[in-house]
Short mmCIF file of C-alpha atoms and ligand atoms in Angstrom, two decimals:
data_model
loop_
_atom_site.label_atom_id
_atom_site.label_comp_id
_atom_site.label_asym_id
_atom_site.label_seq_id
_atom_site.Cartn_x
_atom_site.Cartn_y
_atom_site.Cartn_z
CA UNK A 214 20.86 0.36 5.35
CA UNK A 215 17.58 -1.12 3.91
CA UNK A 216 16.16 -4.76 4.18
CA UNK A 217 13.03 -4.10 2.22
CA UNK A 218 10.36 -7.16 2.89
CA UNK A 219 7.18 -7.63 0.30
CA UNK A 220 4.26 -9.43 0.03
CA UNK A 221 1.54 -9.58 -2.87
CA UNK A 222 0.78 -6.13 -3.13
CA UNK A 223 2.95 -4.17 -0.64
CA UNK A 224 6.46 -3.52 0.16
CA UNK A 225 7.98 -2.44 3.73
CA UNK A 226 11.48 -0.87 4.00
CA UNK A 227 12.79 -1.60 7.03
CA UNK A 228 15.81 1.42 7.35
CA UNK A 229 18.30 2.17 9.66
CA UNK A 230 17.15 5.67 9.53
CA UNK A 231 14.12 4.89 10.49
CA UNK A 232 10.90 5.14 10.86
CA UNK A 233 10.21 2.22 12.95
CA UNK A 234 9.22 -0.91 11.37
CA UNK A 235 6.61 -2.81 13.72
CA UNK A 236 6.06 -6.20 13.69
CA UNK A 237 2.83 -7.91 15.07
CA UNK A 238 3.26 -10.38 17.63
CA UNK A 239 -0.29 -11.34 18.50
CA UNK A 240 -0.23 -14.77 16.14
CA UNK A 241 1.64 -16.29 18.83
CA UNK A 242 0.04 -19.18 21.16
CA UNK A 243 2.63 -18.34 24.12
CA UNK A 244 0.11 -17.65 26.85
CA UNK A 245 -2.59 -17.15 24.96
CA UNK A 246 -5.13 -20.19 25.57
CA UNK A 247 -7.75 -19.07 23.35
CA UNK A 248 -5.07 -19.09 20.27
CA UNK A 249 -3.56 -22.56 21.06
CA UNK A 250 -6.73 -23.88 21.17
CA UNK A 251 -7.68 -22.07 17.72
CA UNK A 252 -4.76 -23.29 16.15
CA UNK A 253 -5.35 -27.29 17.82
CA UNK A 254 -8.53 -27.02 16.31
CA UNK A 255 -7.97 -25.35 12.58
CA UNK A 256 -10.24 -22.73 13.86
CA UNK A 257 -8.53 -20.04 11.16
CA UNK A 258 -11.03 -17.61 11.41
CA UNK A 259 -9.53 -16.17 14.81
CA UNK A 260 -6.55 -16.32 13.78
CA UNK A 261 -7.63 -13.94 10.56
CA UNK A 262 -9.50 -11.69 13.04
CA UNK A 263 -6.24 -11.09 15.19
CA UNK A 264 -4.52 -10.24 11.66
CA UNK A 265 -6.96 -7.98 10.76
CA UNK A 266 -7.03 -6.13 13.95
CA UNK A 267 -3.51 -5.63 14.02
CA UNK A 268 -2.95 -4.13 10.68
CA UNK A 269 -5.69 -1.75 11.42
CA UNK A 270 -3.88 -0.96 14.45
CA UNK A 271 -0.76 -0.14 12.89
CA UNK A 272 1.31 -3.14 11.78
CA UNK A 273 3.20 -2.91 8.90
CA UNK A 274 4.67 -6.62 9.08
CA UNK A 275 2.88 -10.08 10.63
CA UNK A 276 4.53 -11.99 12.71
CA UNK A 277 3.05 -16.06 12.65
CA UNK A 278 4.19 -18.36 15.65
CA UNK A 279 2.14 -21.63 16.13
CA UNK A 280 4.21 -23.20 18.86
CA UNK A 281 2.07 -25.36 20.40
CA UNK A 282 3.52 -28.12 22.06
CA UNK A 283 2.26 -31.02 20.42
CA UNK A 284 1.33 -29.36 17.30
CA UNK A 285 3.00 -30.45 14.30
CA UNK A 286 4.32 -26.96 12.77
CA UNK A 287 5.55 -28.18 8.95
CA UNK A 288 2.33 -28.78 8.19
CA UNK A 289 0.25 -26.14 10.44
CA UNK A 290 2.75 -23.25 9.82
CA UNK A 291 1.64 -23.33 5.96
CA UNK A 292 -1.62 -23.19 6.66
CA UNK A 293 -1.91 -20.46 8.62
CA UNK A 294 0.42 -18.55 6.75
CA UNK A 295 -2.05 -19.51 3.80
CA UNK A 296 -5.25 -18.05 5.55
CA UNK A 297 -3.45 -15.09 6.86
CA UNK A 298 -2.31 -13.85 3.25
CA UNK A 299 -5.86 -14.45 2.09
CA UNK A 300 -6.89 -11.70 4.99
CA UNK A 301 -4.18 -9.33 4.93
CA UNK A 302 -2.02 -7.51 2.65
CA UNK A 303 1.43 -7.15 4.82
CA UNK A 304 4.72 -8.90 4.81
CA UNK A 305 4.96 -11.77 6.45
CA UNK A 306 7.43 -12.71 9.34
CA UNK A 307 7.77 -16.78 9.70
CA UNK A 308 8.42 -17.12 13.20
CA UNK A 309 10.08 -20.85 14.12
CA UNK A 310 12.77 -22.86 15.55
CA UNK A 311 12.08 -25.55 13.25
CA UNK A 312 13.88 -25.28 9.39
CA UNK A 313 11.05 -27.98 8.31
CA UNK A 314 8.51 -25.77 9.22
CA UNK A 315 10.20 -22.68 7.94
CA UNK A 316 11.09 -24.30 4.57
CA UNK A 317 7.30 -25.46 4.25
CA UNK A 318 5.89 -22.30 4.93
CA UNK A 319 8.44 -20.40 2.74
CA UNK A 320 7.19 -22.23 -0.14
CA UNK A 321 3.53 -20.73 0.29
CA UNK A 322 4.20 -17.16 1.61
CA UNK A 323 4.03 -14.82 -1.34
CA UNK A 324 6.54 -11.54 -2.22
CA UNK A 325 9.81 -11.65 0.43
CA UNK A 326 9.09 -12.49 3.98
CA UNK A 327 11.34 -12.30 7.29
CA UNK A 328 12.56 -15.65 8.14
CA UNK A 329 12.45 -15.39 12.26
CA UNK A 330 14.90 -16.68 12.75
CA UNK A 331 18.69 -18.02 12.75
CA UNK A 332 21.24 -17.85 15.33
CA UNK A 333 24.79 -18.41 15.72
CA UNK A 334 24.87 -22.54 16.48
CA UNK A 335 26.07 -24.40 13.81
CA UNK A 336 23.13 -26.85 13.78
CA UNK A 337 20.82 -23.25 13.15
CA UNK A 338 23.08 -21.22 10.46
CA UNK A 339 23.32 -24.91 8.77
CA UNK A 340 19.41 -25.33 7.93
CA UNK A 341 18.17 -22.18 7.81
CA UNK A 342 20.65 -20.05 5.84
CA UNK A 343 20.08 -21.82 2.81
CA UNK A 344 16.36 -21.97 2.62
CA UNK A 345 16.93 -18.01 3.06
CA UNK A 346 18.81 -17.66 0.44
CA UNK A 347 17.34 -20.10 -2.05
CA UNK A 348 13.90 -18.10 -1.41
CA UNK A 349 15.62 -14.93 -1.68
CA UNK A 350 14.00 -13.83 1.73
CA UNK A 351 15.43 -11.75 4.60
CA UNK A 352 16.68 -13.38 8.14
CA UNK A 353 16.54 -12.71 11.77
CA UNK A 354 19.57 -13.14 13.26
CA UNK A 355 19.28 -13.80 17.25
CA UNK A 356 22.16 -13.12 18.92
CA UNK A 357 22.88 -16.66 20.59
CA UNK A 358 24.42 -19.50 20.38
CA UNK A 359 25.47 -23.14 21.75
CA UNK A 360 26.41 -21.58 24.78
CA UNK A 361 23.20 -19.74 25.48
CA UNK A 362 22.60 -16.26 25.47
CA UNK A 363 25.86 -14.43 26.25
CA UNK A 364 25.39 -11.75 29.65
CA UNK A 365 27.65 -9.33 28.13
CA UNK A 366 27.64 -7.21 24.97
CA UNK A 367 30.33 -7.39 23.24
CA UNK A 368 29.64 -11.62 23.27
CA UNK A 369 26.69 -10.83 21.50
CA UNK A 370 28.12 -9.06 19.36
CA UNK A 371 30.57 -11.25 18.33
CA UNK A 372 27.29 -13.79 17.73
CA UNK A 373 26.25 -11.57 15.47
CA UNK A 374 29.25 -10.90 13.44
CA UNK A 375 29.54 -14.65 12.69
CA UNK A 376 25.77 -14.74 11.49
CA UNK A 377 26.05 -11.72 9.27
CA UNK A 378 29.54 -13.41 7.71
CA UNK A 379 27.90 -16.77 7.42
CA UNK A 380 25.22 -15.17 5.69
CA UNK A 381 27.59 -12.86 3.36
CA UNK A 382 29.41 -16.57 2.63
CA UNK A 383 26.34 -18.08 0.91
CA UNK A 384 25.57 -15.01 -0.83
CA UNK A 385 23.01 -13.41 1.46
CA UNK A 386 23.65 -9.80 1.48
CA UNK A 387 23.88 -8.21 4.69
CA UNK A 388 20.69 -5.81 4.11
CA UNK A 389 18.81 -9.44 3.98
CA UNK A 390 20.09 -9.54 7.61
CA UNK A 391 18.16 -7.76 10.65
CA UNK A 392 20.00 -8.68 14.22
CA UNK A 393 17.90 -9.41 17.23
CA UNK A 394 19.84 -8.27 20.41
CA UNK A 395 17.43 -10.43 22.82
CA UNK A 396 15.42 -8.90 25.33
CA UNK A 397 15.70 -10.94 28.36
CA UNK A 398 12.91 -10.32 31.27
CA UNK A 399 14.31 -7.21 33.91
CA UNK A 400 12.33 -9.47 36.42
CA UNK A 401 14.88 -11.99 36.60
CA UNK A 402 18.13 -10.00 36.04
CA UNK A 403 17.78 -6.03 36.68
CA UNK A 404 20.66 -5.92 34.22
CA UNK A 405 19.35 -7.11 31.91
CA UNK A 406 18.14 -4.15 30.13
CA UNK A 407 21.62 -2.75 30.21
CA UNK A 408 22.97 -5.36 28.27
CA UNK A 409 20.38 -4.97 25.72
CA UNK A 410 20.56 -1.64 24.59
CA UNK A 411 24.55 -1.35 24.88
CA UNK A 412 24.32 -4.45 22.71
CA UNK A 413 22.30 -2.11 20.11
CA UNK A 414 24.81 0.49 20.11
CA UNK A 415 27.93 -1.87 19.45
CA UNK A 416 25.58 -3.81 16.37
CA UNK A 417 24.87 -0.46 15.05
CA UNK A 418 28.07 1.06 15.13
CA UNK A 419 30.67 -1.83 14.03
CA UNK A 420 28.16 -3.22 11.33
CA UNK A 421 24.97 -0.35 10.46
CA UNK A 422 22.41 -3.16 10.21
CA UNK A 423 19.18 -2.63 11.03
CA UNK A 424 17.75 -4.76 14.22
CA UNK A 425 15.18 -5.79 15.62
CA UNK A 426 13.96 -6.89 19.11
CA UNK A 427 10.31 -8.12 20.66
CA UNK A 428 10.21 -6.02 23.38
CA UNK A 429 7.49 -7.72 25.35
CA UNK A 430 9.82 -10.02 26.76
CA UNK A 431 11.32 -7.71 28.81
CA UNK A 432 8.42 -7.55 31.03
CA UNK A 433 7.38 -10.87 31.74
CA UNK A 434 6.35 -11.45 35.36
CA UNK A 435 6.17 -8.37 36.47
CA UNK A 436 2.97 -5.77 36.62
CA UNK A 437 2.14 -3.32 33.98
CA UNK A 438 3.69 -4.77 31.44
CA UNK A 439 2.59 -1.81 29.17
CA UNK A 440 4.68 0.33 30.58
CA UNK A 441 8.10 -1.27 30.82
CA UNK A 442 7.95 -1.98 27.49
CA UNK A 443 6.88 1.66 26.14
CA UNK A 444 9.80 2.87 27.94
CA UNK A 445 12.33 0.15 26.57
CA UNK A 446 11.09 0.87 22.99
CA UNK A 447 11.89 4.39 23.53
CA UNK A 448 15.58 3.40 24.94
CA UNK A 449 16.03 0.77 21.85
CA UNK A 450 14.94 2.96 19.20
CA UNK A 451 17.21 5.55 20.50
CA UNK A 452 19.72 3.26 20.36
CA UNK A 453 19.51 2.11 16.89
CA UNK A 454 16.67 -0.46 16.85
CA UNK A 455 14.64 -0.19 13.27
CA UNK A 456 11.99 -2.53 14.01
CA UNK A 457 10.01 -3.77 17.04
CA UNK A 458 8.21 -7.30 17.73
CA UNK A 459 4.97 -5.82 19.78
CA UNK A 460 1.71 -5.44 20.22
CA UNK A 461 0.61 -2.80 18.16
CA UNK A 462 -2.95 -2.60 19.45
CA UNK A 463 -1.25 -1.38 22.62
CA UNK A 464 1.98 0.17 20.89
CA UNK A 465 1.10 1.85 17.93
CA UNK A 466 0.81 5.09 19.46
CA UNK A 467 4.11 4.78 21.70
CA UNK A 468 5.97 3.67 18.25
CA UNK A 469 4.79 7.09 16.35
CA UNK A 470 5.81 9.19 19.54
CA UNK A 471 8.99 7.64 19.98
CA UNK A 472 9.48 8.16 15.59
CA UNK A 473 8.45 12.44 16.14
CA UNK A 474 10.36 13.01 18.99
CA UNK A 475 13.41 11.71 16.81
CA UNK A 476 12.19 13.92 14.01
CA UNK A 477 11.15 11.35 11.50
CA UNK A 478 7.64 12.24 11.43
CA UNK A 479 7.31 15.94 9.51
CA UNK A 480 4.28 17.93 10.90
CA UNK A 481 3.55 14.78 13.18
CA UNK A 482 1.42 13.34 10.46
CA UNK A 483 1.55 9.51 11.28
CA UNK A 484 1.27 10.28 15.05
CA UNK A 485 -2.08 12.44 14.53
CA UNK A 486 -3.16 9.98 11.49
CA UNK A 487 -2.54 7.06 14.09
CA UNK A 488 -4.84 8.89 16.56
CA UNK A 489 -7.50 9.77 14.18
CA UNK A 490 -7.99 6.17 12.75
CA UNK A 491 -7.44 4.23 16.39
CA UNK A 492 -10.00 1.76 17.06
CA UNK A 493 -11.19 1.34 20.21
CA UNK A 494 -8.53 -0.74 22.50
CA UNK A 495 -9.11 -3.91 23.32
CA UNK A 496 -7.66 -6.88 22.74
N1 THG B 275 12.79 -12.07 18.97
C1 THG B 275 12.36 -12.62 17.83
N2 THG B 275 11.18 -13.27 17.74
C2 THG B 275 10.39 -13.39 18.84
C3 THG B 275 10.80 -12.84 20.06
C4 THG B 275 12.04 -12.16 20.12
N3 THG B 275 9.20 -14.05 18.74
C5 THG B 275 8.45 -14.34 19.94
C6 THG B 275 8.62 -13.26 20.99
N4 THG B 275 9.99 -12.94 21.16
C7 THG B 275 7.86 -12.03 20.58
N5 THG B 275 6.46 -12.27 20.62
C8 THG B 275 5.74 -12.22 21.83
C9 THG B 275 4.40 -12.58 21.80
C10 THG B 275 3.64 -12.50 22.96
C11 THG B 275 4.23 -12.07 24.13
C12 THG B 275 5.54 -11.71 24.16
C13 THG B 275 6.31 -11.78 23.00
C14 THG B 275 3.43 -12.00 25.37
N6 THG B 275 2.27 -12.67 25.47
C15 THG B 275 1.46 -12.62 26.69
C16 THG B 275 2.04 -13.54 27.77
O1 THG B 275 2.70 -14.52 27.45
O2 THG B 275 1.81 -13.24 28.93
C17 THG B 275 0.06 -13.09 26.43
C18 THG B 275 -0.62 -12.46 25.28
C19 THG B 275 -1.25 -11.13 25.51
O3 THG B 275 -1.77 -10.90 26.60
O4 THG B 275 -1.25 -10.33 24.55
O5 THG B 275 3.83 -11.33 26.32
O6 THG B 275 12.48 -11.63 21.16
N7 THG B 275 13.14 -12.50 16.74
#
């Protein structure tokens, strides 16, 4: 299955056969003091650096979170969207809990972004399934609802079942649909993980969507971070994950491994192209 996103210029297939589609997470103020602050004060210019640095680093897809609390995001959203478009040429992946904001910022992204995201309270697949339909853009669907996010599997996949047929109801076709299994942190619940990636292999096999997950998450608290999540990518991609929320200064490299060593990369050309062109890590 293919949910192909576009912007301008480009167009990213997101496939079930992979390779892995990565998604970069770095326009996100969560924990990141120097970003809030950027974003408080309209200082867009950072905000185009980080862009910049992360499609030279390998990311095929933007992510652009400006939760700040405080910060009114139906009017900042746009903007930022706005400058990041003028910097880049990827995809675009709105990333809000608020429709307003979503709707605003749909109507100023260019080509077919990711709407990030639904999930399966009525209140959620209400306001945001059709603004993703009347733009003709592709959904996340995170698998929770009023109750929370379910501990077992098979509760999440039920979640997503009613998301995808929701979606299917008001004409969004189910390629338009990429599930997020949630990534919980293994700091607080060792199980956690567990649930995750069984959670893959039930989405993938009773509906062949492609999904997505920000594996950062499943670190927080907890020291070298880096490495936790280079070995859950592995695990989730094996699984059936298509495309990965991350850091791809840091994960770029872990992303092409994990994409030869399941024999998607012929005569290892993106790993060794990735490792030619690497800039110099940092942040
Ligand atoms: N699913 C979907 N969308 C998501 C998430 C998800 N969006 C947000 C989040 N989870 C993915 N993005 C991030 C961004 C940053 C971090 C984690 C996930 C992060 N930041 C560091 C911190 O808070 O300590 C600070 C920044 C840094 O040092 O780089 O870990 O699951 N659909």
């Amino acid at each position: 299955m293919q949910t192909i996103l576009r912007s301008d210029t480009v167009e990213v297939k997101i496939s079930t056969e992979g390779p892995v589609v990565i998604i970069g997470e770095k326009i996100n103020p969560t924990g990141r003091k120097k970003l809030a602050a950027a974003l408080q004060e309209g200082n867009f210019g950072y905000i185009q650096e980080l862009a910049a640095k992360q499609v030279v680093a390998g990311a095929d897809v933007l992510d652009v979170n400006v939760g700040v609390p405080g910060l009114d995001e139906v009017m900042v959203l746009p903007q930022v969207v706005k400058a990041v478009v003028s910097q880049v040429n990827t995809p675009i992946c709105l990333d809000s809990a608020n429709p307003a904001a979503l709707a605003a910022a749909l109507a100023v992204t260019p080509g077919k972004p990711l709407v990030n995201s639904v999930n399966g309270e009525e209140t959620s697949l209400r306001a945001v399934l059709p603004i993703v339909k009347d733009r003709g853009a592709a959904v996340i669907g995170l698998t929770m609802d009023e109750k929370g996010i379910p501990n077992d599997p098979e509760s999440r996949l039920a979640i997503a079942g009613k998301i995808l047929e929701r979606a299917a109801r008001i004409g969004i076709p189910t390629e338009d649909v990429v599930i997020d299994p949630l990534v919980l942190t293994v700091g607080a619940d060792s199980n956690a993980g567990v649930v995750t990636l069984r959670t893959i292999e039930l989405i993938r096999r009773e509906f062949g969507v492609n999904i997505s997950l920000g594996a950062s998450n499943v670190s927080f608290g907890l020291p070298d971070r880096q490495t936790i999540n280079q070995a859950l990518l592995a695990l989730a991609v094996g699984a059936g994950a298509s495309c990965v929320i991350t850091d791809p200064i840091k994960l770029t490299g872990t992303v092409r491994a994990i994409d030869l060593l399941l024999g998607r990369d012929l005569y290892a050309r993106r790993y060794i192209t990735h490792f030619r062109s690497r800039p110099k890590e940092n942040d």
